[in-house]
């Protein structure tokens, strides 16, 4: 059953509005591509988005869109349509870049050594700005209020989304739903993809330190062998998922680093390990933390070693609300045509959008940016990531259309 809040009938003006938005997206595309070039050339790391936030504020101000600042470098804009309190929808864009040296030889290449917009957050910010301009211009044609959430720090714990929520981004007025997009370099430009229910995993970091009295390798009976204890822990941890998790719910535990010892004949007194744990079910997620603790501590104890375990609790799962997502998916088909909208695959990656979708209904969808003919195929978080920029017209038009119609 559709959530009543999203069960809004299409008004007769819907086709008119969608053509109007499409025409404006086409008209503003060159300006917004220039905006993307500026943002791409001036990337900033998580929680340091000062120039980016100032740039966003300047654009909103120039279009007459009121805004407030939140969580230091976050910006929240408000656009009112007809009957502003009849429906309130939030649109979200993230603004931070990554500590990667850009390898692309393009005119808009990063001007900051070691910092690059390699996850497309420059594109997300651009699409939200473009949508803001279109929504402001068409505000007499749609109902309700659109809240624009430009957030910092998606790439780093604790996640800018959690700080924006703490600072009141989802209050005064409180949106009934939130929509966000992410570029997808595996999806052809010209396409979008949606999925209801779970779309992305939670991500927690595991840190283990095994300690004991080390000593001479020829006299292991006088030591506790931390290397052997670590090896048993790694092996035993594999049963957390294979023997305890439902096979119908995806989950991953990977130990990705083991550091200990430095020569052939000394048993080290300390071994450090690091890894990641991901899940698609919040209940299982926290049960698994307990299992991990029992296995790590139990194994070390049974072998006579001391152990310290720290689980750094990261982003929650991203759950797409069924009613909101069905509505957005239908509206996307109406705007783009049925054949341009696909179903998103499940991913074990994480996104701090999950914090919003824990509080209010969320819909996180993907924007195709790949173009094989032009050789634009590099994945996100790589030094050669780029997009086919015709995606910007689609991304900003779609954000505006969803903001006005969902
Ligand atoms: Zn990323
Ligand atoms: Zn990202």
XYZ file of C-alpha atoms and ligand atoms in Angstrom:
408
model
C 0.000 0.000 0.000
C 1.258 3.460 -0.777
C 2.091 5.656 2.142
C -0.721 8.243 2.159
C 1.767 11.097 2.105
C 3.115 9.966 -1.274
C -0.174 8.876 -2.750
C -0.625 12.177 -4.489
C -2.549 12.050 -7.756
C -0.890 13.510 -10.816
C -2.390 16.878 -11.507
C -3.388 17.647 -15.094
C -0.490 20.108 -15.275
C 2.109 17.340 -14.730
C 3.030 16.887 -18.412
C 3.329 20.651 -18.800
C 5.531 20.973 -15.760
C 7.809 18.131 -16.823
C 8.323 19.715 -20.273
C 8.986 23.058 -18.653
C 11.590 21.514 -16.323
C 13.190 19.634 -19.225
C 13.478 22.827 -21.252
C 15.019 24.720 -18.328
C 17.472 21.878 -17.649
C 18.561 22.054 -21.270
C 18.844 25.839 -21.126
C 20.897 25.858 -17.904
C 23.085 22.835 -18.733
C 26.063 24.857 -20.090
C 26.032 27.103 -16.988
C 25.860 24.069 -14.688
C 28.638 22.243 -16.530
C 30.762 25.332 -15.856
C 29.732 25.090 -12.182
C 30.860 21.444 -12.143
C 34.198 22.410 -13.712
C 34.734 25.016 -10.998
C 33.863 22.571 -8.193
C 35.959 19.803 -9.759
C 38.985 22.101 -10.060
C 38.637 23.206 -6.403
C 37.976 20.045 -4.373
C 37.999 20.059 -0.571
C 38.349 17.170 1.868
C 35.593 16.052 4.251
C 34.567 18.700 6.814
C 36.796 21.302 5.119
C 34.273 22.315 2.419
C 34.565 26.045 3.237
C 35.071 27.367 -0.315
C 32.468 24.952 -1.688
C 29.896 26.022 0.922
C 30.607 29.699 0.181
C 30.183 28.991 -3.551
C 26.843 27.231 -2.939
C 25.643 30.126 -0.756
C 26.630 32.678 -3.379
C 24.648 30.806 -6.054
C 21.553 30.459 -3.836
C 21.768 34.148 -2.907
C 22.015 35.171 -6.569
C 18.845 33.201 -7.351
C 16.963 34.645 -4.362
C 16.802 31.337 -2.456
C 16.968 31.737 1.349
C 19.312 29.429 3.254
C 20.821 28.692 6.653
C 24.118 27.023 7.510
C 24.369 23.791 9.504
C 27.194 21.548 10.801
C 29.829 24.231 9.994
C 30.093 23.665 6.221
C 26.555 22.459 5.479
C 23.967 24.652 3.720
C 20.179 24.233 3.828
C 18.093 26.153 1.272
C 14.319 26.496 1.169
C 12.111 26.952 -1.895
C 8.396 27.421 -1.430
C 5.879 26.551 -4.113
C 2.088 26.905 -3.873
C 0.586 25.924 -0.466
C 4.046 25.588 1.111
C 2.907 23.407 4.016
C 0.974 20.894 1.854
C 4.043 18.697 1.273
C 7.704 19.061 2.192
C 10.428 17.152 0.351
C 14.179 17.303 0.962
C 16.767 16.906 -1.797
C 20.292 16.045 -0.740
C 23.708 16.651 -2.287
C 27.116 15.884 -0.748
C 30.068 18.226 -1.319
C 33.333 16.595 -0.160
C 36.262 15.204 -2.184
C 38.830 12.447 -1.568
C 42.579 12.325 -0.777
C 43.470 11.083 -4.290
C 45.851 12.666 -6.835
C 43.913 13.243 -10.058
C 45.399 11.500 -13.115
C 42.987 12.961 -15.702
C 44.411 15.458 -18.158
C 41.381 17.733 -18.503
C 41.019 21.555 -18.443
C 39.075 21.315 -15.165
C 41.636 19.040 -13.465
C 41.999 19.446 -9.695
C 44.183 22.422 -8.803
C 44.853 20.952 -5.354
C 47.644 18.364 -5.097
C 46.437 15.089 -3.598
C 42.747 16.061 -3.510
C 40.205 15.024 -6.129
C 36.456 14.809 -6.655
C 36.774 11.084 -7.368
C 33.326 10.101 -6.077
C 31.338 12.593 -8.144
C 30.215 14.755 -5.230
C 31.012 17.787 -7.427
C 28.346 16.412 -9.793
C 25.868 15.876 -6.933
C 26.358 19.465 -5.706
C 25.993 20.759 -9.288
C 22.791 18.785 -9.915
C 21.274 20.069 -6.677
C 22.218 23.661 -7.542
C 20.734 23.244 -11.027
C 17.565 21.759 -9.543
C 17.372 24.692 -7.099
C 17.527 27.201 -9.947
C 14.795 25.362 -11.884
C 12.554 24.905 -8.837
C 12.872 28.553 -7.905
C 11.913 29.605 -11.417
C 8.928 27.222 -11.546
C 7.715 27.755 -7.970
C 4.300 28.974 -9.178
C 3.781 25.627 -10.933
C 4.205 23.117 -8.096
C 2.837 22.474 -4.610
C 4.674 22.425 -1.313
C 8.185 23.164 -0.104
C 11.533 21.796 -1.249
C 14.382 21.717 1.225
C 17.864 21.673 -0.321
C 20.412 19.871 1.841
C 24.050 20.459 0.860
C 26.017 18.355 3.316
C 29.679 17.981 4.235
C 31.763 14.883 4.970
C 30.086 11.936 3.261
C 33.432 10.174 2.852
C 34.533 10.156 6.501
C 33.151 9.022 9.847
C 30.999 10.118 11.575
C 29.359 11.121 8.246
C 28.175 14.639 7.479
C 24.574 13.401 7.288
C 24.622 12.481 10.990
C 25.946 15.956 11.873
C 23.351 17.700 9.668
C 20.563 15.749 11.409
C 21.982 16.613 14.864
C 22.083 20.262 13.818
C 18.395 20.204 12.835
C 18.486 19.829 9.036
C 15.371 17.625 9.173
C 13.387 20.055 11.347
C 11.631 23.414 10.829
C 10.133 22.436 8.519
C 10.326 18.641 8.835
C 10.397 16.965 5.399
C 8.149 13.944 4.770
C 10.808 12.332 2.610
C 14.338 12.801 1.323
C 15.791 12.060 -2.099
C 19.459 11.740 -3.040
C 21.364 10.663 -6.126
C 24.782 9.138 -6.761
C 26.701 8.960 -10.004
C 27.146 5.430 -11.310
C 30.099 4.856 -13.676
C 28.800 1.354 -14.470
C 25.500 2.733 -15.779
C 25.332 4.260 -19.264
C 24.772 8.006 -19.447
C 21.106 8.721 -20.228
C 19.908 6.142 -17.719
C 18.839 6.162 -14.091
C 18.335 3.308 -11.655
C 16.169 2.827 -8.568
C 15.587 0.082 -6.003
C 13.106 -0.322 -3.154
C 14.098 -1.641 0.261
C 17.747 -2.243 1.181
C 20.173 -0.748 -1.332
C 23.474 -0.379 0.485
C 25.175 -1.986 3.462
C 26.217 -0.789 6.885
C 29.995 -0.520 7.323
C 31.859 -0.996 10.612
C 35.618 -1.103 11.103
C 37.319 -3.825 13.155
C 40.616 -3.258 14.997
C 42.238 -6.184 16.884
C 45.494 -6.190 18.852
C 46.856 -9.529 20.136
C 49.456 -9.226 22.895
C 51.618 -11.671 24.826
C 55.114 -12.363 26.015
C 57.088 -12.846 22.795
C 60.471 -14.480 22.725
C 62.926 -16.762 20.953
C 61.392 -18.705 18.101
C 63.386 -21.786 19.148
C 61.654 -21.775 22.558
C 57.957 -21.321 21.762
C 57.017 -23.105 24.993
C 58.309 -20.076 26.896
C 56.131 -17.651 24.919
C 52.583 -17.251 23.704
C 52.761 -17.143 19.919
C 50.802 -14.029 18.884
C 51.124 -14.921 15.179
C 49.433 -18.283 15.755
C 46.719 -16.670 17.918
C 46.077 -14.071 15.206
C 45.842 -16.798 12.567
C 43.273 -18.698 14.653
C 41.256 -15.513 15.177
C 41.163 -14.752 11.430
C 40.045 -18.305 10.665
C 37.479 -18.435 13.463
C 35.963 -15.084 12.427
C 34.951 -16.648 9.114
C 32.267 -18.624 10.925
C 30.504 -15.440 12.108
C 28.801 -15.060 8.746
C 28.923 -18.585 7.329
C 27.397 -20.226 10.437
C 25.316 -17.471 12.045
C 23.944 -15.107 9.402
C 20.881 -15.931 7.363
C 22.050 -16.956 3.873
C 19.247 -14.757 2.518
C 20.736 -11.563 3.959
C 24.046 -10.352 2.443
C 26.886 -9.739 4.895
C 30.693 -9.545 4.587
C 33.561 -9.765 7.062
C 37.057 -9.190 5.678
C 40.277 -8.963 7.685
C 42.415 -6.827 5.393
C 45.603 -6.205 7.356
C 47.849 -8.280 9.649
C 50.964 -6.664 11.043
C 53.370 -8.380 13.425
C 56.956 -9.554 13.610
C 59.992 -8.464 11.633
C 62.423 -11.363 11.391
C 62.764 -15.183 11.167
C 63.541 -16.096 14.750
C 61.599 -13.814 17.103
C 58.021 -14.437 18.157
C 56.559 -10.918 18.331
C 54.836 -9.639 21.464
C 52.139 -7.873 19.439
C 50.119 -8.471 16.251
C 47.663 -5.909 14.924
C 44.787 -6.664 12.538
C 42.200 -4.500 10.765
C 39.129 -5.297 8.766
C 35.613 -4.353 7.754
C 32.196 -5.768 8.599
C 29.156 -5.074 6.422
C 25.525 -6.032 6.691
C 22.092 -5.372 5.197
C 20.126 -5.890 8.407
C 20.525 -3.649 11.444
C 19.473 -6.336 13.944
C 21.977 -8.848 12.576
C 24.618 -6.130 12.437
C 24.682 -5.626 16.195
C 24.279 -9.339 16.966
C 27.337 -9.942 14.768
C 29.337 -7.404 16.780
C 28.721 -9.565 19.872
C 29.726 -12.744 18.024
C 32.913 -11.074 16.775
C 33.743 -10.028 20.347
C 33.088 -13.528 21.738
C 35.242 -15.211 19.108
C 38.131 -12.735 19.312
C 38.237 -12.721 23.121
C 37.476 -16.440 23.502
C 40.125 -17.541 21.005
C 42.810 -15.326 22.533
C 41.948 -16.451 26.063
C 41.977 -20.145 25.174
C 45.491 -19.702 23.783
C 46.784 -17.571 26.659
C 47.068 -14.235 24.863
C 45.662 -10.844 25.730
C 43.532 -9.151 23.141
C 42.000 -5.748 22.530
C 39.083 -5.395 20.117
C 37.611 -2.114 18.904
C 34.634 -2.026 16.559
C 34.239 1.453 15.089
C 30.525 1.668 14.313
C 30.144 3.372 10.931
C 27.301 4.197 8.550
C 23.966 2.390 8.838
C 22.330 0.466 5.999
C 20.618 2.529 3.294
C 16.958 1.582 3.165
C 14.777 2.992 0.407
C 11.213 3.518 1.596
C 8.909 1.489 -0.662
C 6.152 4.078 -1.111
C 8.476 7.020 -1.743
C 10.727 4.988 -4.049
C 7.810 3.589 -6.075
C 6.501 7.110 -6.544
C 9.923 8.524 -7.503
C 10.588 5.563 -9.828
C 7.239 6.134 -11.616
C 7.897 9.854 -11.928
C 11.382 9.147 -13.324
C 9.841 6.870 -15.987
C 7.348 9.572 -16.850
C 10.161 12.095 -17.284
C 12.742 9.855 -18.995
C 10.756 7.079 -20.665
C 10.379 3.505 -19.357
C 13.460 2.140 -21.137
C 15.773 4.674 -19.486
C 15.048 3.633 -15.915
C 16.488 0.384 -14.549
C 16.609 -1.455 -11.258
C 19.721 -0.746 -9.159
C 21.732 -3.748 -8.015
C 22.387 -4.360 -4.302
C 25.781 -3.116 -3.135
C 27.905 -3.813 -0.073
C 29.300 -0.285 -0.244
C 28.106 2.233 2.351
C 26.636 5.755 2.214
C 25.844 8.161 5.004
C 22.463 8.794 3.296
C 21.476 5.841 5.537
C 21.305 8.251 8.499
C 18.527 10.241 6.804
C 16.625 7.115 5.777
C 16.625 5.977 9.428
C 14.763 9.149 10.406
C 12.404 9.814 7.475
C 11.461 7.901 4.289
C 14.370 8.038 1.867
C 15.016 7.319 -1.806
C 18.609 7.040 -3.001
C 18.899 6.561 -6.764
C 21.680 6.399 -9.334
C 22.590 8.583 -12.277
C 24.338 6.909 -15.235
C 27.584 8.685 -16.195
C 29.436 6.008 -18.210
C 30.274 6.446 -21.888
C 32.292 3.543 -23.343
C 32.757 5.257 -26.730
C 34.405 8.238 -25.050
C 36.401 5.919 -22.769
C 34.615 7.151 -19.626
C 34.482 3.949 -17.596
C 36.705 4.444 -14.513
C 35.181 3.560 -11.167
C 34.589 5.967 -8.298
C 37.539 6.418 -5.888
C 40.071 5.977 -8.727
C 42.464 8.702 -10.012
C 40.946 8.494 -13.517
C 37.273 8.783 -12.519
C 35.274 11.213 -14.680
C 31.757 11.514 -16.083
C 30.020 12.097 -19.397
C 28.811 15.608 -18.651
C 25.563 15.234 -20.553
C 24.502 13.490 -17.315
C 24.326 16.882 -15.606
C 21.298 18.048 -17.592
C 19.536 14.790 -16.689
C 20.624 14.858 -13.041
C 19.518 18.428 -12.359
C 16.285 18.061 -14.323
C 15.424 14.828 -12.503
C 16.170 16.317 -9.067
C 13.961 19.313 -9.889
C 11.186 17.070 -11.253
C 11.262 14.759 -8.224
C 11.349 17.761 -5.887
C 8.259 19.187 -7.582
C 6.293 15.990 -8.138
C 6.972 13.281 -5.543
Zn 32.840 7.817 -2.189
Zn 30.011 9.164 -2.973
